[in-house]
Coordinates of C-alpha atoms and ligand atoms in Angstrom, one line a residue:
X1 CA 45.6 -8.2 -3.6
X2 CA 45.3 -11.7 -4.2
X3 CA 42.1 -12.7 -5.6
X4 CA 41.0 -14.9 -2.6
X5 CA 42.2 -12.1 -0.4
X6 CA 39.7 -10.1 -2.1
X7 CA 36.8 -12.3 -2.4
X8 CA 37.3 -12.5 1.7
X9 CA 37.2 -9.2 2.0
X10 CA 34.1 -8.4 -0.1
X11 CA 32.5 -10.6 1.6
X12 CA 33.2 -8.6 4.7
X13 CA 32.7 -5.2 3.4
X14 CA 28.8 -4.8 2.6
X15 CA 29.2 -1.8 0.5
X16 CA 32.2 -2.6 -1.3
X17 CA 30.6 -5.9 -2.3
X18 CA 27.3 -3.9 -3.2
X19 CA 29.7 -1.1 -5.0
X20 CA 30.9 -4.2 -7.2
X21 CA 27.5 -5.7 -8.1
X22 CA 26.8 -9.3 -9.0
X23 CA 29.5 -10.3 -11.7
X24 CA 31.3 -11.4 -8.7
X25 CA 29.1 -13.9 -7.1
X26 CA 29.6 -16.7 -9.6
X27 CA 33.4 -16.0 -9.2
X28 CA 32.6 -16.2 -5.5
X29 CA 30.4 -19.0 -5.9
X30 CA 33.2 -21.1 -8.0
X31 CA 35.6 -20.5 -5.4
X32 CA 33.3 -22.2 -2.9
X33 CA 32.3 -19.0 -1.0
X34 CA 29.3 -17.3 -0.4
X35 CA 29.2 -13.5 -0.8
X36 CA 27.1 -12.8 2.4
X37 CA 27.2 -8.9 1.2
X38 CA 24.4 -9.4 -0.9
X39 CA 22.1 -11.1 1.3
X40 CA 19.5 -9.1 3.3
X41 CA 20.3 -5.9 1.4
X42 CA 17.7 -3.1 1.6
X43 CA 17.8 -1.9 -1.4
X44 CA 15.0 0.4 -0.6
X45 CA 16.6 2.1 2.5
X46 CA 20.0 2.1 0.5
X47 CA 18.6 3.9 -2.6
X48 CA 16.4 6.3 -0.9
X49 CA 13.3 4.7 -2.4
X50 CA 9.9 5.7 -1.3
X51 CA 7.8 2.8 -0.8
X52 CA 3.9 3.0 -0.6
X53 CA 1.0 1.4 0.1
X54 CA -1.0 0.9 -3.0
X55 CA -4.4 1.6 -2.9
X56 CA -4.9 2.6 -6.5
X57 CA -4.6 1.0 -9.5
X58 CA -2.5 -1.5 -11.5
X59 CA -0.8 1.4 -13.2
X60 CA 2.2 1.4 -15.4
X61 CA 3.5 3.9 -13.1
X62 CA 2.9 2.8 -9.6
X63 CA 4.6 -0.8 -10.4
X64 CA 1.5 -2.2 -11.4
X65 CA 1.3 -5.1 -9.2
X66 CA 3.4 -7.0 -6.4
X67 CA 4.4 -10.4 -7.5
X68 CA 3.3 -13.4 -5.4
X69 CA 6.3 -15.4 -3.8
X70 CA 5.3 -18.4 -6.3
X71 CA 6.4 -16.4 -9.2
X72 CA 9.7 -14.8 -7.4
X73 CA 10.9 -18.6 -6.6
X74 CA 10.3 -18.8 -10.8
X75 CA 12.7 -16.1 -11.3
X76 CA 15.2 -17.3 -8.8
X77 CA 15.2 -20.5 -9.7
X78 CA 15.1 -19.8 -13.4
X79 CA 18.6 -18.0 -13.0
X80 CA 20.4 -21.1 -11.8
X81 CA 20.4 -22.7 -15.5
X82 CA 21.0 -22.1 -19.2
X83 CA 18.2 -22.9 -21.4
X84 CA 17.9 -21.9 -25.1
X85 CA 15.4 -19.0 -25.2
X86 CA 13.5 -20.3 -28.6
X87 CA 13.1 -23.6 -26.1
X88 CA 11.7 -21.5 -23.1
X89 CA 9.4 -19.6 -25.6
X90 CA 8.2 -22.8 -27.0
X91 CA 7.0 -24.4 -23.9
X92 CA 5.5 -21.9 -21.8
X93 CA 3.8 -20.7 -24.8
X94 CA 2.4 -24.2 -25.4
X95 CA 1.3 -24.3 -21.5
X96 CA 0.0 -20.7 -21.8
X97 CA -2.2 -21.5 -25.2
X98 CA -3.4 -24.7 -23.7
X99 CA -4.2 -22.9 -20.2
X100 CA -6.4 -20.1 -22.4
X101 CA -7.6 -22.2 -25.1
X102 CA -5.3 -20.7 -27.8
X103 CA -3.7 -22.2 -30.7
X104 CA -0.7 -20.9 -29.5
X105 CA 1.2 -18.2 -27.4
X106 CA 4.0 -16.1 -26.3
X107 CA 5.3 -14.1 -23.9
X108 CA 5.9 -10.6 -24.7
X109 CA 7.3 -7.5 -23.0
X110 CA 4.4 -6.0 -21.8
X111 CA 1.1 -5.9 -23.3
X112 CA 2.3 -2.7 -25.4
X113 CA 4.9 -5.2 -27.1
X114 CA 2.2 -7.7 -27.7
X115 CA 0.4 -5.5 -30.0
X116 CA 3.4 -4.9 -31.7
X117 CA 5.0 -8.5 -32.4
X118 CA 1.1 -9.2 -33.0
X119 CA 0.9 -7.4 -35.8
X120 CA 4.0 -7.0 -36.8
X121 CA 3.1 -10.9 -37.3
X122 CA 0.1 -10.1 -39.5
X123 CA 2.4 -7.6 -41.8
X124 CA 5.0 -9.7 -42.4
X125 CA 4.0 -13.2 -42.2
X126 CA 6.2 -15.6 -42.5
X127 CA 8.3 -13.8 -44.9
X128 CA 11.9 -13.1 -43.0
X129 CA 12.6 -10.4 -46.0
X130 CA 9.5 -8.3 -44.6
X131 CA 10.7 -9.0 -41.0
X132 CA 14.0 -7.3 -41.4
X133 CA 12.2 -4.5 -43.6
X134 CA 9.8 -3.0 -41.0
X135 CA 8.8 -0.2 -40.0
X136 CA 9.1 0.0 -43.9
X137 CA 6.0 -1.6 -45.6
X138 CA 6.2 -1.4 -48.6
X139 CA 4.4 -4.4 -50.1
X140 CA 2.8 -5.1 -47.3
X141 CA -0.5 -4.4 -46.0
X142 CA -0.3 -1.9 -43.2
X143 CA -3.9 -0.2 -42.3
X144 CA -5.4 -0.8 -39.1
X145 CA -8.7 -0.3 -38.1
X146 CA -10.4 1.0 -34.8
X147 CA -13.0 2.8 -33.3
X148 CA -12.6 6.0 -32.7
X149 CA -13.2 5.7 -29.3
X150 CA -10.6 3.2 -28.6
X151 CA -8.0 4.9 -29.4
X152 CA -7.2 6.2 -25.9
X153 CA -3.5 6.0 -26.4
X154 CA -2.1 2.4 -26.2
X155 CA -3.2 2.3 -30.2
X156 CA -0.2 4.2 -30.6
X157 CA 1.7 0.8 -30.2
X158 CA 0.5 -0.8 -33.4
X159 CA 2.0 2.6 -35.4
X160 CA 5.4 0.9 -34.1
X161 CA 5.1 -1.0 -36.9
X162 CA 4.9 1.5 -39.3
X163 CA 1.4 0.9 -39.6
X164 CA -1.2 3.5 -40.5
X165 CA -4.7 3.7 -38.5
X166 CA -7.6 4.2 -39.8
X167 CA -10.4 5.3 -37.4
X168 CA -13.8 5.1 -37.8
X169 CA -17.3 4.9 -35.7
X170 CA -19.9 3.2 -37.8
X171 CA -20.4 -0.4 -39.3
X172 CA -20.7 1.7 -42.9
X173 CA -17.5 3.4 -42.2
X174 CA -15.5 0.3 -41.4
X175 CA -17.2 -1.4 -45.2
X176 CA -15.4 1.7 -46.3
X177 CA -12.6 1.6 -45.0
X178 CA -11.5 -1.5 -45.7
X179 CA -9.5 -2.0 -48.6
X180 CA -6.9 -4.4 -50.3
X181 CA -4.1 -2.5 -47.9
X182 CA -5.9 -3.3 -44.9
X183 CA -4.0 -5.5 -42.3
X184 CA -6.0 -5.7 -39.3
X185 CA -9.1 -4.8 -37.3
X186 CA -8.1 -4.0 -33.7
X187 CA -10.5 -3.8 -30.9
X188 CA -9.7 -2.4 -27.3
X189 CA -11.3 -4.1 -24.7
X190 CA -11.8 -1.4 -21.8
X191 CA -13.4 1.0 -24.3
X192 CA -16.3 -1.7 -24.7
X193 CA -19.0 0.4 -24.4
X194 CA -18.1 3.8 -25.7
X195 CA -18.0 2.4 -29.4
X196 CA -20.7 1.9 -31.5
X197 CA -19.5 -1.8 -32.4
X198 CA -19.3 -5.0 -30.2
X199 CA -17.2 -8.2 -30.4
X200 CA -19.3 -9.7 -32.8
X201 CA -20.0 -7.3 -35.2
X202 CA -16.2 -6.5 -35.4
X203 CA -15.7 -10.3 -35.6
X204 CA -18.2 -10.7 -38.3
X205 CA -16.3 -7.9 -40.0
X206 CA -12.7 -10.3 -40.0
X207 CA -14.5 -13.1 -41.1
X208 CA -16.6 -11.7 -44.1
X209 CA -13.5 -9.5 -45.4
X210 CA -10.8 -12.3 -44.3
X211 CA -8.8 -9.7 -42.0
X212 CA -7.7 -11.2 -38.7
X213 CA -8.6 -9.7 -35.6
X214 CA -7.0 -8.5 -32.6
X215 CA -8.3 -7.3 -29.1
X216 CA -6.3 -5.7 -26.5
X217 CA -7.5 -6.9 -22.7
X218 CA -4.5 -5.7 -20.8
X219 CA -5.5 -5.5 -17.2
X220 CA -9.1 -7.6 -17.7
X221 CA -7.6 -10.7 -16.1
X222 CA -10.7 -10.5 -13.6
X223 CA -13.0 -11.9 -14.1
X224 CA -11.1 -15.1 -14.8
X225 CA -12.3 -16.5 -17.9
X226 CA -11.6 -13.1 -19.9
X227 CA -8.5 -15.0 -20.4
X228 CA -10.2 -17.5 -22.8
X229 CA -13.4 -15.8 -23.5
X230 CA -11.7 -13.8 -26.5
X231 CA -10.0 -16.9 -28.0
X232 CA -13.3 -18.9 -27.6
X233 CA -15.3 -15.9 -29.6
X234 CA -12.8 -16.0 -32.2
X235 CA -10.5 -13.5 -32.1
X236 CA -7.4 -14.0 -34.3
X237 CA -4.5 -12.4 -31.1
X238 CA -5.2 -11.6 -27.9
X239 CA -2.7 -9.2 -25.2
X240 CA -2.6 -8.8 -22.3
X241 CA -0.2 -7.5 -19.8
X242 CA 1.5 -10.2 -17.3
X243 CA 2.4 -7.6 -14.5
X244 CA -1.0 -5.9 -14.0
X245 CA -4.5 -8.0 -12.5
X246 CA -2.7 -11.4 -13.2
X247 CA 0.9 -10.5 -10.4
X248 CA 3.1 -11.3 -12.8
X249 CA 6.7 -9.5 -14.3
X250 CA 5.7 -6.3 -14.6
X251 CA 7.8 -6.4 -18.0
X252 CA 5.8 -9.2 -19.2
X253 CA 2.8 -9.8 -21.4
X254 CA 1.6 -12.4 -23.3
X255 CA 0.4 -13.0 -27.2
X256 CA -2.2 -15.3 -27.9
X257 CA -3.8 -17.0 -31.0
X258 CA -3.7 -18.4 -34.3
X259 CA -0.9 -20.6 -34.7
X260 CA 0.7 -18.9 -38.3
X261 CA 0.3 -15.4 -36.9
X262 CA 2.0 -16.3 -33.6
X263 CA 5.3 -18.2 -35.4
X264 CA 5.4 -15.2 -37.6
X265 CA 4.9 -12.7 -34.5
X266 CA 7.6 -14.3 -33.2
X267 CA 10.0 -13.8 -36.4
X268 CA 10.2 -10.0 -34.8
X269 CA 11.3 -10.8 -31.4
X270 CA 14.3 -12.1 -29.7
X271 CA 16.2 -14.1 -30.5
X272 CA 15.8 -12.8 -33.7
X273 CA 16.4 -9.6 -35.1
X274 CA 13.5 -7.6 -36.0
X275 CA 11.5 -4.7 -34.7
X276 CA 10.9 -6.5 -31.7
X277 CA 14.5 -7.0 -31.1
X278 CA 14.6 -4.5 -28.3
X279 CA 11.6 -6.3 -26.5
X280 CA 13.5 -9.0 -24.8
X281 CA 12.4 -11.1 -22.0
X282 CA 14.5 -13.1 -20.1
X283 CA 14.1 -16.7 -19.5
X284 CA 13.4 -15.6 -15.5
X285 CA 10.7 -13.9 -16.4
X286 CA 9.1 -16.2 -19.5
X287 CA 9.0 -18.6 -16.5
X288 CA 7.3 -16.5 -13.8
X289 CA 4.9 -15.5 -16.8
X290 CA 3.9 -19.0 -16.8
X291 CA 3.7 -19.4 -13.3
X292 CA 1.6 -16.4 -12.8
X293 CA -0.7 -17.2 -15.1
X294 CA -1.5 -20.7 -14.0
X295 CA -1.6 -19.7 -10.3
X296 CA -4.5 -16.8 -11.8
X297 CA -6.7 -19.3 -13.3
X298 CA -6.1 -21.9 -10.2
X299 CA -7.1 -19.5 -7.6
X300 CA -10.1 -19.0 -5.7
X301 CA -11.3 -15.9 -7.1
X302 CA -14.6 -15.9 -4.9
X303 CA -12.4 -16.3 -2.2
X304 CA -10.6 -13.8 -3.0
X305 CA -13.3 -11.2 -3.7
X306 CA -14.6 -11.7 -0.4
X307 CA -11.5 -10.8 0.7
X308 CA -11.7 -7.6 -1.4
X309 CA -15.2 -7.1 0.0
X310 CA -14.3 -7.5 3.7
X311 CA -11.1 -4.5 3.0
X312 CA -13.3 -2.8 1.6
X313 CA -15.9 -3.0 4.4
X314 CA -13.3 -1.7 6.9
X315 CA -12.5 1.3 5.0
X316 CA -16.6 2.5 4.4
X317 CA -17.1 1.5 8.3
X318 CA -14.4 3.5 9.5
X319 CA -15.2 6.9 7.9
X320 CA -19.0 6.1 7.2
X321 CA -20.2 7.7 10.4
X322 CA -18.1 11.1 9.9
X323 CA -20.7 14.3 9.3
X324 CA -20.9 14.9 5.4
X325 CA -19.1 11.8 4.5
X326 CA -20.6 10.0 1.4
X327 CA -19.0 6.4 0.4
X328 CA -20.0 4.6 -3.0
X329 CA -18.4 1.3 -3.3
X330 CA -18.8 0.3 -7.2
X331 CA -17.5 -2.3 -9.5
X332 CA -15.5 -1.4 -13.0
X333 CA -17.2 -3.5 -15.5
X334 CA -14.3 -4.1 -17.6
X335 CA -11.3 -3.2 -16.6
X336 CA -10.2 -3.0 -12.9
X337 CA -12.9 -5.1 -12.1
X338 CA -12.9 -5.3 -8.5
X339 CA -14.3 -3.1 -5.8
X340 CA -13.8 0.7 -5.8
X341 CA -15.0 2.9 -3.5
X342 CA -16.0 6.6 -4.4
X343 CA -15.3 8.9 -1.7
X344 CA -16.5 12.5 -1.1
X345 CA -17.7 14.9 1.0
X346 CA -20.2 17.7 1.7
X347 CA -17.5 20.9 1.1
X348 CA -19.7 22.8 3.9
X349 CA -18.4 20.1 6.9
X350 CA -15.2 19.0 5.8
X351 CA -12.7 21.6 4.5
X352 CA -10.8 20.1 2.1
X353 CA -10.4 19.2 -1.9
X354 CA -10.2 15.6 -3.3
X355 CA -6.8 16.8 -4.7
X356 CA -5.8 17.8 -1.2
X357 CA -6.6 14.2 0.5
X358 CA -5.0 12.9 -2.5
X359 CA -1.9 14.6 -1.4
X360 CA -2.0 13.9 2.3
X361 CA -2.3 10.4 2.4
X362 CA 0.8 10.2 -0.3
X363 CA 2.8 12.3 2.0
X364 CA 1.7 10.5 5.2
X365 CA 4.1 7.7 7.0
X366 CA 3.2 5.5 5.5
X367 CA 2.3 7.2 2.0
X368 CA -0.5 5.6 0.8
X369 CA -1.9 6.4 -3.2
X370 CA -5.3 6.4 -3.9
X371 CA -6.9 7.5 -7.4
X372 CA -8.6 10.8 -8.5
X373 CA -8.3 14.0 -6.3
X374 CA -11.0 15.9 -8.8
X375 CA -14.2 15.0 -10.3
X376 CA -14.3 11.8 -11.5
X377 CA -16.1 10.7 -14.4
X378 CA -18.6 13.7 -13.7
X379 CA -18.8 12.5 -9.7
X380 CA -18.5 14.7 -7.2
X381 CA -14.8 16.1 -6.1
X382 CA -13.3 13.4 -4.0
X383 CA -11.1 10.4 -4.0
X384 CA -11.2 6.7 -5.5
X385 CA -9.6 3.9 -3.9
X386 CA -9.6 0.4 -4.3
X387 CA -7.8 -2.8 -1.6
X388 CA -6.9 -5.1 -4.8
X389 CA -3.0 -4.4 -4.2
X390 CA -3.2 -4.3 -0.3
X391 CA -1.3 -6.3 1.5
X392 CA -3.3 -8.3 4.7
X393 CA -3.9 -5.5 7.5
X394 CA -3.3 -2.5 5.1
X395 CA -6.6 -1.5 4.8
X396 CA -6.5 -0.8 8.7
X397 CA -4.0 1.5 7.8
X398 CA -5.4 2.9 4.6
X399 CA -9.0 3.4 7.1
X400 CA -7.2 4.8 9.9
X401 CA -5.6 7.5 7.9
X402 CA -8.5 8.5 5.7
X403 CA -10.5 9.3 8.7
X404 CA -7.6 10.8 10.7
X405 CA -7.2 13.4 7.4
X406 CA -11.1 13.7 7.0
X407 CA -11.5 14.2 10.9
X408 CA -8.4 17.2 10.7
X409 CA -10.5 19.0 8.0
X410 CA -14.0 18.7 9.6
X411 CA -15.7 22.1 10.5
Ligands
PLP1 C1 -1.1 -1.2 -19.6 C2 -2.1 -1.2 -21.0 C3 -1.2 -1.7 -21.6 C4 0.4 -1.8 -22.1 O1 0.6 -2.6 -21.0 P1 1.9 -3.3 -20.9 O2 2.1 -4.5 -19.9 O3 2.4 -2.1 -19.2 O4 3.3 -3.3 -22.2 C5 -1.9 -1.6 -23.4 N1 -3.2 -1.2 -23.3 C6 -3.9 -1.1 -22.5 C7 -5.2 -0.8 -22.2 C8 -3.2 -1.1 -21.0 O5 -4.2 -0.6 -19.9

């Protein structure tokens, strides 16, 4: 088959076009033809992927959040031209820094990557030999101090650099732990209330001993002033996820802070070789990250909050009259700062466990994912759900399904 004929054949044969893949798109465009085969494909259906209503959280395993049209547009447009990777990182970094009151910023492959890159920069400075040496920490400061209650899993990111973690609880313990090997003081925002030391104490320790401080605010983009609050407060580095509350690309995030530290952090990341060479963010997602951040800052958060309350009321109102049902709407103070429902019931009146309700909602049509299904934080067995990741109208589906299952299990 000649190339022209092959292209014609592919245009007419959706499956063949799909299997051969997108490599042909460019050639087809060159040939002045359109590859209609790739338009309108439903990949979820084609691949047998279960889609669901997310009444749960911006959790990584659930693919976190849905990108708004402005953000996906940035990805589509971004794919149409070549640019220098350093250029797009520079320009987007400048804009992000300005929006968030930071000296500098860079787009990273998520918050985890921001933690690794940021610490790598602290450890190596602008010394390219050290950049190529990590995770061998010879000749570098390599101890990171954090509070025990902040060691909840994400702190492991820091060890990617070869750093050693020193867990402390009290002010005296931090003072005793600081020495000439101390590289950084790390803080996890979501565990603020579990730790003995607050922001001011942590920052004062950094200042006193001239040691950089970093804070992880991964999913804490609500309230919106969290985006600049910690830069204003004086943290040297701030790390946040792009694809959680901000609804940017899931594989993007932001590292922002002091100019010299951001410059050093970038030495370990693409296009440079270094321990973050594998944390590549493509230009499309770098641009989309910027658009998502800008959108998040400019949007009407009061209006959004009212919408969440309205959606929550639809769900609560549909079930609160059921005999034995108890509803409590609360707002987590730090991470996932959004109306959240704790739903429980009298087990003599409704014969079902929280775990069973969670499973039945997941296995229904459409599938609905909720949180909990057990005793959450010492609360009564039941489920928890949130409405901030629902598409308009889905609150009615959730309300109807939860009611249906509660009624079915009522005795
Ligand atoms: C999700 C999360 C991370 C990791 O963020 P990614 O953007 O998925 O890399 C780090 N820290 C905390 C507290 C998180 O919740």
